[in-house]
Amino acid sequence: MEVGISVNGTDYRSDVEPRTLLVHFLRDQLGLTGTHVGCDTGYCGACTVIVDGRAVKSCTMFAVQADGRSVRTVEGVANGDELHPVQEGFWERHGLQCGFCTPGMIMSSVALLEHNDNPTESEIRHGIEGNLCRCTGYHNIVRSVRYASAKLRGEKPEGASGEVAP
Amino acid sequence: MSTISAMGGIVRRKEDPSLIQGKGIYVDDVKRRGELVAVFVRSPFAAATISGIDASAALELDGVHAVYTADDVRHLGPNPAQVAVGTLRPLLADGSVHHVGEAVAMVIADNRYIAQDAADLVFVDYEPKDAVVDLKEAFADTVQVHEGASNTLLTWHGNAWWEGVIELPDPSPGIQAAKERDDTVVVGLEMVNQRLIPTAIEPRAVLAEWNSGYGSVELWTSSQIPQAVAGAIGVAFGIPFNKVRVVAPEVGGGFGVKLNVYPDELLCCFASKDLGRPVRWTETRREAGFSSTQGRGWIGTATITGTRDGKILGYELDAICDMGAYTQNFTVAIPLLGLFVAPGQYDIPTSYALHCVVTNTPTTDAYRGAGRPEAAYYLERIIDAYAREIGMDPADVRKVNYWKPDQFPVTTEIGLTMDSGDYEKNLDALLDRVGYEDLKAKRDAARAEGRLLGIGLSTYVEVCGFGPSALAGLGFSWAGYGLPTAFNGSGVVRVQPDGTCTVTIGTAPSGQGHETTWAQIVSEGLGIPMENIEVRHGDSVDSPTGVGTFGSRSIAVDGTATFEATKRVKEKAATIAGHLLEAAPEDIHFADGGAHVAGSPDRSVTWAQIAESAYQPHTLPEGVEGGLESSVVFSPPNATWPFGSHMALVEVDPETGDVDLLEYWATDDCGNVINPMIVDGQLHGGIAQGIAQALFEEAIYDDVGNLLTASMLDYPLPAAESLPMFSLDRTVTPTDVNPLGVKGIGEAGTIGSAQTIVNAVVDAVSHLGVKHIDMPLRPKRVWQAIEDARN
């Protein structure tokens, strides 16, 4: 089947098998390997992308379901060389270790902050609940999102770079 | 802005810019022209004989290139990186299967969809047999996993831990005598340390490319030990090690599950050689539960005999340890690691028997902490039970029995040497920070109102920083498989002709931030800015003498090798700079990206000028060789022994049994710290894994060996909402077994945390009569324990 999907602002037309998952379309056909596959059940969230403004797990969506829609992946988050505040937050606050869950975690965080630019700790934890990280224990991910939230609101994030205390 | 990093300072990670932009390269991101995809046909039975395999329907599908069975790969022999105890696993099941999910056939096709379709068409004729999953039944040999052989492979004893190597007096008579005294108490508990699925978020992945022209093979694999994988390929295929390259690029979490040489790695090499095309395999999440290694899986009884004023006169541990159906790399060594630290941080008489028993389940092997969390769990749970029995504060009981600082170095009963420790100081630091007395008052006040608050404490010691080459003689190496290495660390520091620096290390990190930490070591040593230092790792050709990343060994061993290499490069650079500046080498010091003459700040040369000279040998002083690099292999004289104290505050809902983790504090001691931010991050993750074991993680098998928790829907991992923020602090007790004074931190959080949570929950309900609840402390189990105690 032919599909037309906008990915990170570029329109792609492509022939896909109907059973092709969106994540495989992104990774195998477009070569956008930033979106990862961590489970087969839509549970871990490593494959999270933003479809028409909503965070979606791309291993539970067929490419044909994205026909005519707009998809954002981690490759399309930064503005050229300028990191998105969420990316900056993850770097500043050590919000990643192995980095495998990170693209999905960043996409969920971006979507969260687009809907609520000043979330409480509890709202942050709830907002990223669909994304599993085995490395960080989430402590520094929460701090990363808090950093990004301050940045997006035009405030100076608390504390110094890499600061250890919460 | 250039940054000269100081060791000990917080530095943002060099790894992160690529990873946060989705530009990091993991194995499944690597593409090769013409690559094919492998999918495995796996056994639905835990025990069966195979009377036939019919792949004809699969082979008729368009896009299918081959279906391989044991007949095709038998000539490769079993996986060379297995411990030769028990029954060796063939690369593909050969006539019988011994656990659900064992690979029976391998299908190769154009893509993953076709390969899966074809795998479903491979008909395997099984004759099911009785399987054994329950550890006590397996120990009793009611069903033999491997026909004609006892299920008990060996037993690690505390009084003769390696037969013929060390013989110690049997402490049991003393313990027995103490038991019979009138003034002692004996407290025993049978406890389960349940099976866990490590669950790195990145499933394992493999891409093999055999080049028949060069007679060489390149394998990309998500491994913690690329050098050992390379060695195993060389041995299995009978090709020299210099024709094998194994690369572990970014690795999405290791935790021990990627510390193995797996059949699929060898099979993809075989298929690539046979078909003349690159072959990839990417594990599905369900396969991760069936075919990769799992952790823990002990059932045992811990017993303390002690006086009523807290002096422990004997500690006994008798446990059956689940090996799964086969023994892989370190399978039988995991209980031994537990044995190394079984008496923990205490000067107490000990007696142990750890029985290594096979069952019809996937293999167990290293999982974060590997033997040490199990040992700490039994010891620290029973100490709590003992403290409760004699009515003494659990912190005080621990202090009575600690090794004291002036006793170090301590030779443990088992014959190992503990480098340094100050356990009471560390515990006091935690108790002071927490406000222990106030916390107890808060708990008691809540209890008076009918709320179930509990405080849990655990302290621990671990042995890590492997390791001394001498251990190779005791079997602790891959040398037995013809692999070229013991547990050395390696570091190569090379200043390039433009003055930038390339550092190659023997580790293969999976998120531990080695690029940053190692760059800090070299930057401080040479005065070269962080951004001009590239750290390379995870490539068996770059660093054939390293052994990878596991057991919290990297910084203590490979870090030291790099530190020593840095010193040698610096010495040579001082000679060259002195020659260029017409000064004595001892008057040269390095800072701000160059070399300076002491007392004459304007007399200086840049690293680029030094390097230019080094690579133009005619400009060098007489007798100085060209080039500016050093390669060091380091074998430490001993392992290292980090330690720490953890505490948790929980509240149990008496109506539902739900456990709410309110606070978590830890004071750890890993010796000197290179990057506090990274060290704390390692602790966060480790603590989360221990908490998850305590509260909800468990690999569950039914009676016939089906894994009921093979997906993430059934195997709950901690999510952001299930954990609190952690409150961390540290004491610093350096080691003298390496010049950096570092000990290791990757597993500490896990070793300290599970029993901290269980101690807290039992504390919350002990006044109701509950003495113990087995992990995982799911609400129903806690609720049931309360109900049972009340009735």
PDB file of C-alpha atoms in Angstrom, chain A residues 19-21 24 27-28 33-34 36-41 43-44 46 74-75 78 83 87 90-92 94 96-103 106 121-122 125-126 128-129 132-140 142-143 146 161-164 166, chain B residues 10 12-13 16-17 19-22 26 28-29 31 112-114 117 197-199 201-203 251-253 255 284-286 367-368 510-511 676-678 680-682 684-685 688-689 697 711-713 715 717-721 723-726:
ATOM      1  CA  ARG A  19       1.452  -5.184   8.437  1.00  0.00           C
ATOM      2  CA  THR A  20       4.488  -2.898   8.614  1.00  0.00           C
ATOM      3  CA  LEU A  21       4.694  -1.246  12.010  1.00  0.00           C
ATOM      4  CA  HIS A  24       9.859  -0.353  11.355  1.00  0.00           C
ATOM      5  CA  ARG A  27      13.799   2.764  11.203  1.00  0.00           C
ATOM      6  CA  ASP A  28      14.102   0.502   8.170  1.00  0.00           C
ATOM      7  CA  THR A  33      17.100   4.838  13.930  1.00  0.00           C
ATOM      8  CA  GLY A  34      16.710   7.175  16.897  1.00  0.00           C
ATOM      9  CA  HIS A  36      14.037   2.308  19.390  1.00  0.00           C
ATOM     10  CA  VAL A  37      12.216  -0.973  19.953  1.00  0.00           C
ATOM     11  CA  GLY A  38      12.425  -2.242  23.528  1.00  0.00           C
ATOM     12  CA  CYS A  39       9.447  -4.568  23.832  1.00  0.00           C
ATOM     13  CA  ASP A  40       6.725  -5.988  21.652  1.00  0.00           C
ATOM     14  CA  THR A  41       3.808  -4.983  23.783  1.00  0.00           C
ATOM     15  CA  TYR A  43       4.791  -1.171  27.271  1.00  0.00           C
ATOM     16  CA  CYS A  44       8.331   0.177  27.531  1.00  0.00           C
ATOM     17  CA  ALA A  46      11.291   3.339  23.830  1.00  0.00           C
ATOM     18  CA  VAL A  74      13.699  12.465  18.281  1.00  0.00           C
ATOM     19  CA  GLU A  75      15.660  13.458  15.176  1.00  0.00           C
ATOM     20  CA  ALA A  78      16.286  19.991  18.063  1.00  0.00           C
ATOM     21  CA  LEU A  83      19.043  21.393  21.449  1.00  0.00           C
ATOM     22  CA  GLN A  87      17.298  17.448  25.465  1.00  0.00           C
ATOM     23  CA  PHE A  90      18.565  15.408  30.090  1.00  0.00           C
ATOM     24  CA  TRP A  91      22.190  16.386  29.425  1.00  0.00           C
ATOM     25  CA  GLU A  92      22.372  18.898  32.280  1.00  0.00           C
ATOM     26  CA  HIS A  94      22.206  13.284  33.908  1.00  0.00           C
ATOM     27  CA  LEU A  96      20.190   9.138  30.869  1.00  0.00           C
ATOM     28  CA  GLN A  97      22.722   6.385  31.232  1.00  0.00           C
ATOM     29  CA  CYS A  98      22.624   3.803  28.440  1.00  0.00           C
ATOM     30  CA  GLY A  99      20.494   6.149  26.363  1.00  0.00           C
ATOM     31  CA  PHE A 100      18.282   3.463  24.836  1.00  0.00           C
ATOM     32  CA  CYS A 101      15.014   4.588  26.435  1.00  0.00           C
ATOM     33  CA  THR A 102      16.045   8.215  26.052  1.00  0.00           C
ATOM     34  CA  PRO A 103      14.544   9.122  22.648  1.00  0.00           C
ATOM     35  CA  ILE A 106      12.338  12.722  25.486  1.00  0.00           C
ATOM     36  CA  GLU A 121       6.872  16.182  40.452  1.00  0.00           C
ATOM     37  CA  SER A 122       3.837  13.949  40.647  1.00  0.00           C
ATOM     38  CA  ARG A 125       6.106  10.994  37.104  1.00  0.00           C
ATOM     39  CA  HIS A 126       2.594  10.368  35.846  1.00  0.00           C
ATOM     40  CA  ILE A 128       6.326   9.595  31.797  1.00  0.00           C
ATOM     41  CA  GLU A 129       4.761   6.516  33.346  1.00  0.00           C
ATOM     42  CA  LEU A 132      10.427   2.552  31.288  1.00  0.00           C
ATOM     43  CA  CYS A 133      14.051   3.241  32.181  1.00  0.00           C
ATOM     44  CA  ARG A 134      16.132   0.462  33.727  1.00  0.00           C
ATOM     45  CA  CYS A 135      19.213   2.594  34.434  1.00  0.00           C
ATOM     46  CA  THR A 136      18.350   5.801  36.241  1.00  0.00           C
ATOM     47  CA  GLY A 137      15.662   4.965  38.790  1.00  0.00           C
ATOM     48  CA  TYR A 138      13.928   8.067  37.309  1.00  0.00           C
ATOM     49  CA  HIS A 139      15.457  10.406  39.931  1.00  0.00           C
ATOM     50  CA  ASN A 140      17.463  12.350  37.377  1.00  0.00           C
ATOM     51  CA  VAL A 142      12.396  13.936  36.927  1.00  0.00           C
ATOM     52  CA  ARG A 143      15.062  16.582  37.479  1.00  0.00           C
ATOM     53  CA  ARG A 146      11.895  19.996  35.744  1.00  0.00           C
ATOM     54  CA  SER A 161      25.136  21.837  35.870  1.00  0.00           C
ATOM     55  CA  GLY A 162      25.008  18.202  36.878  1.00  0.00           C
ATOM     56  CA  GLU A 163      24.218  19.138  40.458  1.00  0.00           C
ATOM     57  CA  VAL A 164      23.700  16.018  42.482  1.00  0.00           C
ATOM     58  CA  PRO A 166      17.439  16.987  43.942  1.00  0.00           C
TER      59      PRO A 166
ATOM     60  CA  ILE B  10      30.982  17.018  38.194  1.00  0.00           C
ATOM     61  CA  ARG B  12      28.466  16.596  31.953  1.00  0.00           C
ATOM     62  CA  ARG B  13      28.788  13.431  29.949  1.00  0.00           C
ATOM     63  CA  ASP B  16      25.094  12.469  25.807  1.00  0.00           C
ATOM     64  CA  PRO B  17      24.906  14.802  22.780  1.00  0.00           C
ATOM     65  CA  LEU B  19      22.248   9.881  22.566  1.00  0.00           C
ATOM     66  CA  ILE B  20      19.783  12.695  23.254  1.00  0.00           C
ATOM     67  CA  GLN B  21      19.522  13.412  19.531  1.00  0.00           C
ATOM     68  CA  GLY B  22      18.866   9.804  18.559  1.00  0.00           C
ATOM     69  CA  TYR B  26      23.187   0.495  18.790  1.00  0.00           C
ATOM     70  CA  ASP B  28      20.119  -2.886  15.559  1.00  0.00           C
ATOM     71  CA  ASP B  29      20.865   0.509  13.973  1.00  0.00           C
ATOM     72  CA  LYS B  31      22.976  -1.825   8.402  1.00  0.00           C
ATOM     73  CA  ARG B 112      11.963 -10.381   9.933  1.00  0.00           C
ATOM     74  CA  TYR B 113       8.379 -10.763   8.784  1.00  0.00           C
ATOM     75  CA  ILE B 114       9.124 -13.562   6.319  1.00  0.00           C
ATOM     76  CA  ASP B 117       6.240 -16.668   8.948  1.00  0.00           C
ATOM     77  CA  ILE B 197      14.650 -11.290  34.447  1.00  0.00           C
ATOM     78  CA  PRO B 198      17.329  -8.602  34.025  1.00  0.00           C
ATOM     79  CA  THR B 199      15.354  -6.728  31.337  1.00  0.00           C
ATOM     80  CA  ILE B 201      15.523  -2.030  27.747  1.00  0.00           C
ATOM     81  CA  GLU B 202      17.593  -2.793  24.643  1.00  0.00           C
ATOM     82  CA  PRO B 203      17.011  -6.434  23.704  1.00  0.00           C
ATOM     83  CA  VAL B 251      24.786  -0.948  24.478  1.00  0.00           C
ATOM     84  CA  GLY B 252      21.345  -0.285  25.904  1.00  0.00           C
ATOM     85  CA  GLY B 253      21.813  -1.599  29.399  1.00  0.00           C
ATOM     86  CA  PHE B 255      23.094  -5.567  34.130  1.00  0.00           C
ATOM     87  CA  THR B 284      12.135  -9.956  20.921  1.00  0.00           C
ATOM     88  CA  ARG B 285      11.087  -9.135  24.451  1.00  0.00           C
ATOM     89  CA  ARG B 286       9.508 -12.573  24.900  1.00  0.00           C
ATOM     90  CA  TYR B 367      22.599 -10.119  37.226  1.00  0.00           C
ATOM     91  CA  ARG B 368      23.465  -6.759  38.792  1.00  0.00           C
ATOM     92  CA  SER B 510      26.433   0.048  28.768  1.00  0.00           C
ATOM     93  CA  GLY B 511      25.544   3.423  30.235  1.00  0.00           C
ATOM     94  CA  PRO B 676      30.040  12.348  41.666  1.00  0.00           C
ATOM     95  CA  MET B 677      27.189  12.870  39.209  1.00  0.00           C
ATOM     96  CA  ILE B 678      27.852   9.552  37.500  1.00  0.00           C
ATOM     97  CA  ASP B 680      25.083   8.953  42.144  1.00  0.00           C
ATOM     98  CA  GLY B 681      23.365   7.965  38.901  1.00  0.00           C
ATOM     99  CA  GLN B 682      24.734   4.445  39.227  1.00  0.00           C
ATOM    100  CA  HIS B 684      19.949   5.518  41.738  1.00  0.00           C
ATOM    101  CA  GLY B 685      19.587   2.777  39.144  1.00  0.00           C
ATOM    102  CA  ALA B 688      15.673   1.004  41.893  1.00  0.00           C
ATOM    103  CA  GLN B 689      16.472  -2.557  40.852  1.00  0.00           C
ATOM    104  CA  GLU B 697       9.659  -8.303  40.144  1.00  0.00           C
ATOM    105  CA  SER B 711       6.246  -9.941  28.471  1.00  0.00           C
ATOM    106  CA  MET B 712       6.535  -6.589  30.186  1.00  0.00           C
ATOM    107  CA  LEU B 713       2.800  -6.744  30.803  1.00  0.00           C
ATOM    108  CA  TYR B 715       6.804  -8.790  34.434  1.00  0.00           C
ATOM    109  CA  LEU B 717       9.400  -3.104  36.003  1.00  0.00           C
ATOM    110  CA  PRO B 718       9.504  -0.032  38.209  1.00  0.00           C
ATOM    111  CA  ALA B 719       7.902   2.951  36.501  1.00  0.00           C
ATOM    112  CA  ALA B 720       8.435   6.577  37.465  1.00  0.00           C
ATOM    113  CA  GLU B 721       5.392   6.542  39.724  1.00  0.00           C
ATOM    114  CA  LEU B 723       9.759   5.172  43.071  1.00  0.00           C
ATOM    115  CA  PRO B 724      10.597   8.170  45.270  1.00  0.00           C
ATOM    116  CA  MET B 725      13.501  10.577  44.961  1.00  0.00           C
ATOM    117  CA  PHE B 726      16.559   9.048  46.662  1.00  0.00           C
TER     118      PHE B 726
END
